[in-house]
Short mmCIF file of C-alpha atoms and ligand atoms in Angstrom, two decimals:
data_model
loop_
_atom_site.label_atom_id
_atom_site.label_comp_id
_atom_site.label_asym_id
_atom_site.label_seq_id
_atom_site.Cartn_x
_atom_site.Cartn_y
_atom_site.Cartn_z
CA MET T 13 112.50 104.37 127.63
CA ILE T 14 111.07 100.97 129.52
CA LYS T 15 111.71 101.42 133.67
CA MET T 16 113.40 98.54 135.51
CA THR T 17 109.53 98.19 137.51
CA GLU T 18 108.25 97.03 133.92
CA PHE T 19 111.08 94.12 133.56
CA ALA T 20 110.32 93.35 136.99
CA LYS T 21 106.51 93.10 136.14
CA ARG T 22 107.11 91.09 133.15
CA ARG T 23 109.07 88.54 135.07
CA LYS T 24 106.28 88.19 138.04
CA GLN T 25 103.85 87.76 135.31
CA LEU T 26 105.90 85.07 133.59
CA ILE T 27 106.75 83.10 136.86
CA GLN T 28 102.52 83.29 137.40
CA LYS T 29 101.97 81.82 134.42
CA ILE T 30 104.71 78.96 134.58
CA GLY T 31 103.42 77.87 137.79
CA SER T 32 105.37 77.23 141.30
CA ASN T 33 107.03 74.08 140.30
CA GLY T 34 108.88 75.82 137.44
CA ILE T 35 112.20 77.20 136.24
CA VAL T 36 112.71 79.48 133.77
CA ILE T 37 116.25 79.87 131.84
CA LEU T 38 117.13 82.64 129.23
CA VAL T 39 120.78 82.90 127.42
CA ALA T 40 121.91 86.23 126.15
CA ALA T 41 122.52 86.57 122.21
CA PRO T 42 125.93 85.48 121.34
CA ILE T 43 128.46 87.72 119.92
CA ALA T 44 128.71 87.73 116.41
CA ILE T 45 131.73 87.87 114.35
CA ARG T 46 131.85 90.11 111.41
CA ASN T 47 135.96 89.58 110.36
CA ASN T 48 138.93 88.19 112.59
CA ASP T 49 138.40 89.70 115.79
CA CYS T 50 135.91 92.42 114.76
CA ALA T 51 132.37 91.85 115.85
CA TYR T 52 129.04 93.06 114.57
CA PHE T 53 127.52 95.77 116.90
CA TYR T 54 126.33 93.37 119.86
CA ARG T 55 122.05 93.35 119.86
CA GLN T 56 120.53 91.42 123.05
CA GLN T 57 118.10 88.69 122.11
CA SER T 58 114.90 90.04 122.42
CA ASP T 59 113.22 87.61 124.86
CA PHE T 60 116.18 88.15 126.97
CA TYR T 61 115.76 91.84 126.71
CA TYR T 62 112.20 91.73 127.48
CA LEU T 63 112.63 90.30 130.80
CA THR T 64 115.64 91.96 131.75
CA GLY T 65 116.63 95.07 130.11
CA PHE T 66 120.20 93.78 130.34
CA GLU T 67 122.31 94.52 127.29
CA GLU T 68 125.38 92.58 127.80
CA PRO T 69 126.48 89.58 126.18
CA ASP T 70 127.72 86.26 128.00
CA ALA T 71 124.92 86.28 130.21
CA VAL T 72 122.02 83.55 131.51
CA ALA T 73 119.25 84.91 133.47
CA ILE T 74 116.90 82.25 135.74
CA LEU T 75 113.77 83.06 137.21
CA LEU T 76 112.41 81.08 139.66
CA PRO T 77 109.20 81.07 142.00
CA HIS T 78 110.30 82.34 145.44
CA LYS T 79 107.38 82.35 148.21
CA LYS T 80 105.00 85.04 146.92
CA ASN T 81 107.76 86.81 144.45
CA GLU T 82 109.95 85.64 141.75
CA LYS T 83 113.40 85.14 142.11
CA PHE T 84 115.68 86.61 139.53
CA ILE T 85 119.12 85.10 139.05
CA LEU T 86 122.00 86.72 136.65
CA PHE T 87 124.98 85.22 135.50
CA ASN T 88 127.18 87.69 133.91
CA ARG T 89 130.59 89.07 133.07
CA THR T 90 132.68 90.27 135.86
CA ARG T 91 134.16 93.65 136.14
CA ASP T 92 137.53 93.88 134.39
CA ARG T 93 139.82 96.81 134.31
CA GLU T 94 142.05 95.53 131.59
CA ARG T 95 138.51 94.48 129.24
CA GLU T 96 136.75 97.68 130.28
CA ILE T 97 139.91 99.99 128.90
CA TRP T 98 139.32 97.99 125.41
CA ASP T 99 135.87 97.34 125.02
CA GLY T 100 133.87 99.36 127.52
CA PHE T 101 132.00 99.34 130.79
CA ARG T 102 130.37 96.15 132.43
CA ALA T 103 127.80 95.99 134.92
CA GLY T 104 129.50 93.26 136.88
CA GLN T 105 127.41 91.37 139.87
CA GLU T 106 127.02 94.57 142.01
CA GLY T 107 125.62 96.23 138.94
CA ALA T 108 123.42 93.33 138.03
CA CYS T 109 121.55 93.39 141.50
CA LYS T 110 121.78 97.42 141.90
CA HIS T 111 120.85 98.42 138.59
CA PHE T 112 118.55 95.57 137.03
CA GLY T 113 117.14 93.94 139.95
CA ALA T 114 118.69 90.71 140.00
CA ASP T 115 118.36 89.13 143.45
CA GLU T 116 121.52 87.26 143.14
CA ALA T 117 124.46 87.54 140.43
CA TYR T 118 127.27 85.32 139.80
CA PRO T 119 129.97 85.45 137.36
CA ILE T 120 129.38 83.24 134.13
CA GLU T 121 132.23 81.46 134.68
CA ALA T 122 130.25 79.80 137.83
CA LEU T 123 127.03 78.80 135.65
CA ALA T 124 128.34 75.12 135.03
CA THR T 125 129.25 74.77 138.72
CA ARG T 126 126.44 76.33 140.27
CA LEU T 127 123.38 75.45 137.80
CA PRO T 128 122.72 71.70 138.93
CA GLU T 129 122.03 72.98 142.65
CA ILE T 130 119.67 75.58 141.23
CA LEU T 131 117.77 73.37 139.07
CA GLU T 132 117.26 70.80 141.88
CA ASP T 133 113.69 70.19 143.17
CA HIS T 134 112.11 71.88 140.24
CA GLU T 135 109.71 69.72 138.07
CA CYS T 136 109.64 71.52 135.02
CA ILE T 137 112.55 73.57 133.13
CA HIS T 138 111.29 76.19 130.90
CA TYR T 139 114.08 76.56 128.24
CA ALA T 140 113.99 77.17 124.54
CA LEU T 141 116.37 74.04 123.76
CA GLY T 142 118.05 74.39 120.35
CA LEU T 143 118.71 77.95 120.01
CA ASN T 144 122.16 78.28 121.83
CA LYS T 145 123.84 75.11 121.51
CA SER T 146 126.85 75.73 123.76
CA PHE T 147 124.12 76.51 126.63
CA ASP T 148 122.24 73.16 125.56
CA ALA T 149 125.07 71.50 126.42
CA VAL T 150 126.00 73.01 129.81
CA LEU T 151 122.24 72.27 130.52
CA MET T 152 122.56 68.63 129.68
CA ASP T 153 125.78 68.31 131.76
CA SER T 154 123.88 69.65 134.84
CA LEU T 155 121.05 67.27 133.94
CA ASN T 156 123.24 64.34 134.22
CA THR T 157 125.28 65.55 137.52
CA LEU T 158 121.54 65.46 138.81
CA ARG T 159 120.71 62.08 137.66
CA GLY T 160 123.91 61.18 139.56
CA ARG T 161 122.78 62.62 143.02
CA VAL T 162 119.69 60.62 143.00
CA ARG T 163 120.67 58.63 145.80
CA ARG T 164 121.53 61.40 147.92
CA GLY T 165 117.84 62.44 147.63
CA SER T 166 117.99 65.08 144.84
CA GLU T 167 115.04 65.57 142.56
CA SER T 168 115.93 66.00 138.76
CA PRO T 169 113.44 67.70 136.72
CA LEU T 170 110.77 65.72 134.72
CA ALA T 171 110.13 68.00 131.76
CA ILE T 172 111.84 70.51 129.58
CA VAL T 173 109.39 72.75 128.21
CA ASP T 174 109.62 75.68 125.65
CA PRO T 175 108.68 79.08 127.25
CA SER T 176 108.78 80.88 123.81
CA HIS T 177 105.17 80.47 123.50
CA THR T 178 104.16 81.97 126.75
CA ILE T 179 106.40 84.67 126.47
CA HIS T 180 105.57 85.72 123.03
CA GLU T 181 101.95 85.87 123.93
CA MET T 182 103.16 88.41 126.53
CA ARG T 183 105.30 90.35 124.11
CA LEU T 184 102.26 90.28 121.76
CA ILE T 185 100.36 92.83 123.60
CA LYS T 186 102.12 95.98 123.79
CA SER T 187 102.10 98.28 127.01
CA SER T 188 101.75 102.20 127.02
CA ALA T 189 105.44 102.36 127.37
CA GLU T 190 106.21 100.05 124.57
CA ILE T 191 103.70 101.73 122.28
CA ALA T 192 105.40 105.31 123.17
CA LEU T 193 108.60 103.85 121.72
CA MET T 194 106.94 102.22 118.72
CA ARG T 195 105.17 105.72 118.06
CA LYS T 196 108.78 107.24 118.50
CA ALA T 197 110.18 104.59 115.97
CA ALA T 198 107.50 105.25 113.38
CA GLU T 199 107.86 109.09 113.69
CA ILE T 200 111.85 109.07 112.88
CA SER T 201 111.13 106.55 110.04
CA VAL T 202 108.42 108.77 108.35
CA ASP T 203 111.25 111.76 108.62
CA ALA T 204 113.69 109.16 107.03
CA HIS T 205 111.10 108.48 104.37
CA ILE T 206 110.66 112.00 103.70
CA ARG T 207 114.05 112.98 103.60
CA ALA T 208 115.03 109.74 101.09
CA MET T 209 112.08 111.46 98.74
CA GLN T 210 113.36 114.60 98.91
CA PHE T 211 116.83 113.66 97.87
CA CYS T 212 116.22 111.24 95.04
CA LYS T 213 117.42 112.36 91.47
CA PRO T 214 118.09 109.85 88.66
CA GLY T 215 121.59 109.10 88.14
CA MET T 216 122.19 108.47 92.11
CA ASN T 217 123.15 104.98 93.21
CA GLU T 218 120.69 103.33 95.82
CA TYR T 219 123.14 103.28 98.57
CA GLN T 220 123.16 107.13 98.55
CA LEU T 221 119.31 107.00 99.40
CA ASP T 222 120.06 104.44 101.91
CA ALA T 223 122.60 106.96 103.34
CA GLU T 224 120.03 109.40 103.61
CA LEU T 225 117.62 107.29 105.62
CA SER T 226 120.63 106.28 107.94
CA HIS T 227 121.40 109.72 108.63
CA GLU T 228 117.90 110.81 109.39
CA PHE T 229 117.82 107.48 111.83
CA GLN T 230 121.03 108.29 113.63
CA ARG T 231 120.28 112.00 113.78
CA GLN T 232 116.94 111.54 115.53
CA GLY T 233 118.61 108.77 118.30
CA ALA T 234 117.81 105.57 116.52
CA ARG T 235 121.07 104.24 116.03
CA PHE T 236 120.27 101.15 114.37
CA THR T 237 117.61 100.17 111.44
CA ALA T 238 115.36 97.25 112.32
CA TYR T 239 116.40 95.26 109.22
CA HIS T 240 118.65 95.93 106.26
CA SER T 241 117.20 98.63 104.29
CA ILE T 242 115.70 97.87 101.03
CA VAL T 243 116.30 100.26 98.32
CA GLY T 244 115.48 98.84 94.92
CA SER T 245 115.34 100.78 91.58
CA GLY T 246 113.71 99.73 88.34
CA ALA T 247 114.17 95.94 88.52
CA ASN T 248 114.79 95.55 91.94
CA THR T 249 111.45 96.87 92.95
CA CYS T 250 110.33 93.39 92.36
CA ILE T 251 112.70 91.67 94.55
CA LEU T 252 111.16 91.56 97.93
CA HIS T 253 113.81 91.88 100.37
CA TYR T 254 116.57 93.12 97.75
CA HIS T 255 119.34 94.66 100.00
CA ASN T 256 122.15 94.84 97.94
CA ASN T 257 121.56 98.77 97.10
CA ASN T 258 123.93 99.26 95.01
CA GLN T 259 122.25 100.27 91.28
CA VAL T 260 122.23 103.59 89.94
CA ILE T 261 118.89 105.09 89.58
CA GLN T 262 117.45 105.80 86.20
CA ASN T 263 115.30 108.37 84.98
CA GLN T 264 112.07 106.32 84.60
CA ASP T 265 112.40 104.02 87.48
CA LEU T 266 110.31 103.29 90.19
CA VAL T 267 112.21 103.20 93.59
CA LEU T 268 111.05 101.01 96.35
CA ILE T 269 112.07 101.87 99.82
CA ASP T 270 111.23 99.37 102.60
CA ALA T 271 113.31 100.64 105.86
CA GLY T 272 112.29 101.32 109.45
CA CYS T 273 114.55 102.20 112.29
CA GLU T 274 114.74 100.62 115.50
CA TYR T 275 114.49 102.93 118.53
CA GLN T 276 115.32 101.62 121.80
CA TYR T 277 114.98 98.02 120.88
CA TYR T 278 111.58 98.55 119.17
CA ALA T 279 111.09 98.33 115.16
CA SER T 280 109.09 100.28 112.56
CA ASP T 281 108.82 98.91 109.37
CA ILE T 282 107.55 101.07 106.51
CA THR T 283 107.46 101.12 102.59
CA ARG T 284 106.87 103.52 99.64
CA THR T 285 107.24 103.31 96.56
CA PHE T 286 107.65 106.72 94.38
CA PRO T 287 109.15 107.90 91.07
CA ALA T 288 112.94 108.80 90.64
CA ASN T 289 112.08 111.67 88.76
CA GLY T 290 109.11 112.77 90.93
CA THR T 291 106.65 112.28 88.48
CA PHE T 292 104.79 108.94 87.92
CA SER T 293 104.04 107.43 84.62
CA ALA T 294 100.76 106.46 83.16
CA ASP T 295 101.39 102.73 83.76
CA GLN T 296 103.19 103.34 87.18
CA ARG T 297 100.01 105.18 88.20
CA ALA T 298 97.67 102.52 87.34
CA VAL T 299 99.48 99.99 89.29
CA TYR T 300 100.08 102.17 92.39
CA ASP T 301 96.37 103.05 92.74
CA ILE T 302 95.45 99.70 92.72
CA VAL T 303 97.93 98.84 95.56
CA LEU T 304 97.13 102.05 97.45
CA ALA T 305 93.35 101.19 97.45
CA ALA T 306 94.03 97.58 98.52
CA GLN T 307 96.27 98.88 101.61
CA GLU T 308 93.46 101.02 102.65
CA ALA T 309 90.77 98.51 102.32
CA GLY T 310 93.16 96.23 104.51
CA ILE T 311 93.76 98.81 107.02
CA HIS T 312 90.10 99.56 107.23
CA THR T 313 89.45 95.91 108.63
CA ILE T 314 91.74 96.25 111.62
CA LYS T 315 89.99 96.47 115.06
CA PRO T 316 89.34 94.59 118.05
CA GLY T 317 87.66 91.18 117.31
CA ALA T 318 88.39 91.15 113.48
CA SER T 319 90.26 88.18 112.17
CA TRP T 320 93.95 88.49 111.17
CA ILE T 321 93.03 87.19 107.56
CA ALA T 322 90.37 89.79 106.67
CA ALA T 323 92.96 92.20 105.92
CA GLN T 324 94.70 89.73 103.28
CA GLN T 325 91.19 88.79 102.01
CA ALA T 326 90.27 92.45 101.21
CA MET T 327 93.64 93.31 99.94
CA VAL T 328 93.59 90.29 97.60
CA LYS T 329 90.13 90.87 95.86
CA ILE T 330 90.95 94.50 95.17
CA MET T 331 94.33 93.36 93.45
CA THR T 332 93.07 90.18 91.63
CA GLN T 333 90.13 92.85 90.36
CA GLY T 334 92.56 95.38 89.59
CA LEU T 335 95.00 92.85 87.46
CA ILE T 336 91.84 92.09 85.76
CA GLU T 337 91.27 95.51 84.87
CA LEU T 338 95.09 96.08 83.59
CA GLY T 339 94.48 93.07 81.47
CA LEU T 340 97.02 90.87 83.13
CA LEU T 341 94.40 88.13 84.53
CA LYS T 342 91.60 86.93 82.85
CA GLY T 343 88.43 85.36 83.87
CA LYS T 344 85.96 85.56 86.77
CA LEU T 345 86.97 87.17 89.97
CA ALA T 346 85.77 84.56 92.43
CA THR T 347 87.50 81.65 90.52
CA LEU T 348 90.93 83.85 89.82
CA ILE T 349 90.72 83.99 93.56
CA GLU T 350 89.96 80.71 94.43
CA GLU T 351 92.95 79.54 92.52
CA ARG T 352 95.15 82.35 93.73
CA ALA T 353 95.88 83.27 90.10
CA TYR T 354 97.25 86.71 91.66
CA PHE T 355 100.31 84.64 92.94
CA PRO T 356 102.87 85.66 90.55
CA PHE T 357 101.99 89.02 91.28
CA TYR T 358 101.48 89.24 94.74
CA MET T 359 103.17 86.26 96.96
CA HIS T 360 103.36 87.14 100.29
CA HIS T 361 101.06 87.67 103.38
CA SER T 362 99.23 90.80 104.10
CA GLY T 363 102.01 91.77 106.96
CA HIS T 364 103.32 90.82 110.10
CA TRP T 365 103.45 91.54 113.99
CA LEU T 366 105.64 94.31 114.69
CA GLY T 367 107.48 94.89 118.11
CA LEU T 368 111.18 94.32 119.55
CA ASP T 369 111.69 92.09 116.27
CA VAL T 370 110.70 93.40 112.66
CA HIS T 371 108.93 90.46 112.31
CA ASP T 372 107.53 90.01 115.86
CA VAL T 373 106.83 87.27 117.77
CA GLY T 374 103.23 85.43 118.47
CA ARG T 375 101.09 82.97 116.93
CA TYR T 376 98.72 84.04 113.51
CA LYS T 377 96.60 81.05 114.33
CA ALA T 378 95.36 78.85 117.07
CA LEU T 379 93.79 75.60 116.98
CA ASP T 380 93.46 76.13 113.03
CA LYS T 381 91.76 79.32 113.14
CA TRP T 382 93.28 82.54 112.18
CA ARG T 383 93.18 84.57 115.69
CA THR T 384 91.55 87.69 116.25
CA LEU T 385 93.04 91.02 116.62
CA GLU T 386 93.18 92.56 120.59
CA PRO T 387 93.90 96.01 121.61
CA GLY T 388 97.75 96.60 122.13
CA MET T 389 98.66 94.38 119.25
CA VAL T 390 101.15 96.03 116.34
CA LEU T 391 100.98 94.85 112.94
CA THR T 392 102.15 95.87 109.36
CA VAL T 393 99.78 95.60 106.34
CA GLU T 394 101.82 95.72 103.36
CA PRO T 395 100.24 94.71 99.81
CA GLY T 396 102.35 94.72 96.71
CA ILE T 397 102.17 94.21 93.01
CA TYR T 398 105.45 93.32 91.40
CA LEU T 399 105.40 92.75 87.39
CA SER T 400 108.68 91.50 87.23
CA ARG T 401 109.99 90.99 83.60
CA ASP T 402 110.71 87.65 84.54
CA ILE T 403 107.17 86.36 84.93
CA PRO T 404 106.45 84.70 81.60
CA GLY T 405 104.44 86.60 79.18
CA ILE T 406 104.20 90.06 80.88
CA PRO T 407 103.93 92.64 78.22
CA LYS T 408 106.83 94.92 78.18
CA ARG T 409 104.82 97.98 79.09
CA TRP T 410 104.43 96.61 82.42
CA HIS T 411 108.47 95.53 83.14
CA ASN T 412 109.90 96.30 86.46
CA ILE T 413 106.58 98.09 87.97
CA GLY T 414 107.02 96.84 91.27
CA ILE T 415 104.83 98.42 94.15
CA ARG T 416 104.59 97.74 98.10
CA ILE T 417 102.90 100.43 100.42
CA GLU T 418 103.31 99.62 104.05
CA ASP T 419 102.34 101.19 107.38
CA ASP T 420 102.70 100.27 110.96
CA ILE T 421 98.97 99.71 112.70
CA LEU T 422 98.01 99.90 116.51
CA VAL T 423 94.89 98.05 117.50
CA THR T 424 93.12 100.20 119.84
CA GLU T 425 90.00 99.74 122.02
CA THR T 426 87.81 101.26 119.18
CA GLY T 427 89.25 100.46 115.81
CA HIS T 428 92.96 101.35 114.77
CA ASP T 429 95.79 103.91 114.92
CA VAL T 430 97.99 103.81 111.98
CA LEU T 431 101.20 104.80 113.54
CA THR T 432 103.09 105.89 110.39
CA LYS T 433 100.28 108.01 108.63
CA ARG T 434 102.01 111.07 108.31
CA LEU T 435 104.02 109.82 105.95
CA PRO T 436 102.50 110.83 102.27
CA LYS T 437 101.21 108.04 100.16
CA LYS T 438 98.65 109.21 97.65
CA ILE T 439 100.19 110.02 94.49
CA LYS T 440 99.48 113.76 94.23
CA GLU T 441 101.09 113.87 97.94
CA ILE T 442 104.45 111.80 96.93
CA GLU T 443 104.50 114.11 93.77
CA GLY T 444 103.95 117.32 95.45
CA LEU T 445 106.80 116.48 98.32
CA MET T 446 109.07 115.65 95.85
CA ALA T 447 108.58 118.77 93.46
CA GLN T 448 109.74 120.76 96.95
N1 LIG Z 1349 110.70 94.60 105.87
C1 LIG Z 1349 110.36 93.53 105.93
C2 LIG Z 1349 108.88 93.19 105.95
O1 LIG Z 1349 108.33 94.24 105.41
O2 LIG Z 1349 108.58 92.46 106.08
MN1 MN Z 1350 109.00 95.96 105.06
MN1 MN Z 1351 107.10 94.21 106.87
#
């Protein structure tokens, strides 16, 4: 669990980075309707959660410098007996101060009238315009109100700056409490993948394996997936973000599962590919071993000071060489890499940052240079080869062999730690597990 003191520390750090003339405004995620008056399960916006720990909708957080400390003002929902009977507990203003460390809290309904006076005399508003159009309008109205008060001696802000970059650089380096949650998320997801492999039988529907994943996630306290689980068999293994998960698994199929739980807001993201009947065919095996060798080489590059792009370069080299050996590419290795000839078979990046969001925030490039890795970063390494029957000229024996292998990697002081290493990925281990 992330302690309230850690949320407070983050707010302090952010305010120090923003400077004494700035003010930060963060808006809670809106409620999303699924049908009529039924909403999707509410999930707080990640930046808002990162800085407040507050999980309710209809909230606006304002951070401003105040002598040597930051001041944290929360606008949130009021306690409401009638609504709480129907929808559940609300913290209210008292709870915002008592349990979430707000210095002041006001009903959300008071926001539009109070905002101008809060903004007054701050040179720079740090706010991510465009993400929440209804709050954008409230902010613009407040600025107009301030402009109208200029003859009273009020100063209206000079600039609106997006704070996302600053917040996201903070989020990119995980604290020990965050790493503990990500380890837990990874462990639960490992168990879920093991369960799915052990339950898999030809004739099942993909959604029945999806159910086994969800069962294990929830059984262990991870109420949600970090993204829609991808359970694809046969031709669906070649659809990168397949999530219909509604086809019957055939005896000769491969099954690709890309699934990870979210545990206390932190994501995991694992992919394994295995044979539906428990035994890889010779052709499936040949492609699998290329992807596995690439993934191991990609992971091997990860250490502090290494370039973000090193994993991709290592993996492209091995997979291009492998595609030559399979007869699917012809030519010189260096030329094929240069011309990105592998692209019809491997068309995505090596992976992504992982954290509160599955595709977590933080830059990959700065000043046109790929950034270097630092301890505390968490990223995925996930090469794949997708031999879709729709690729022109591809011989039938390779049709529908789609393979991806994905693990979650923490950059440590001395190298890396694969958070998902307990999950088998060698052919022998997978076949052994499925035979049990
Ligand atoms: N599960 C989405 C991804 O691997 O990026
Ligand atoms: Mn994934
Ligand atoms: Mn991923």
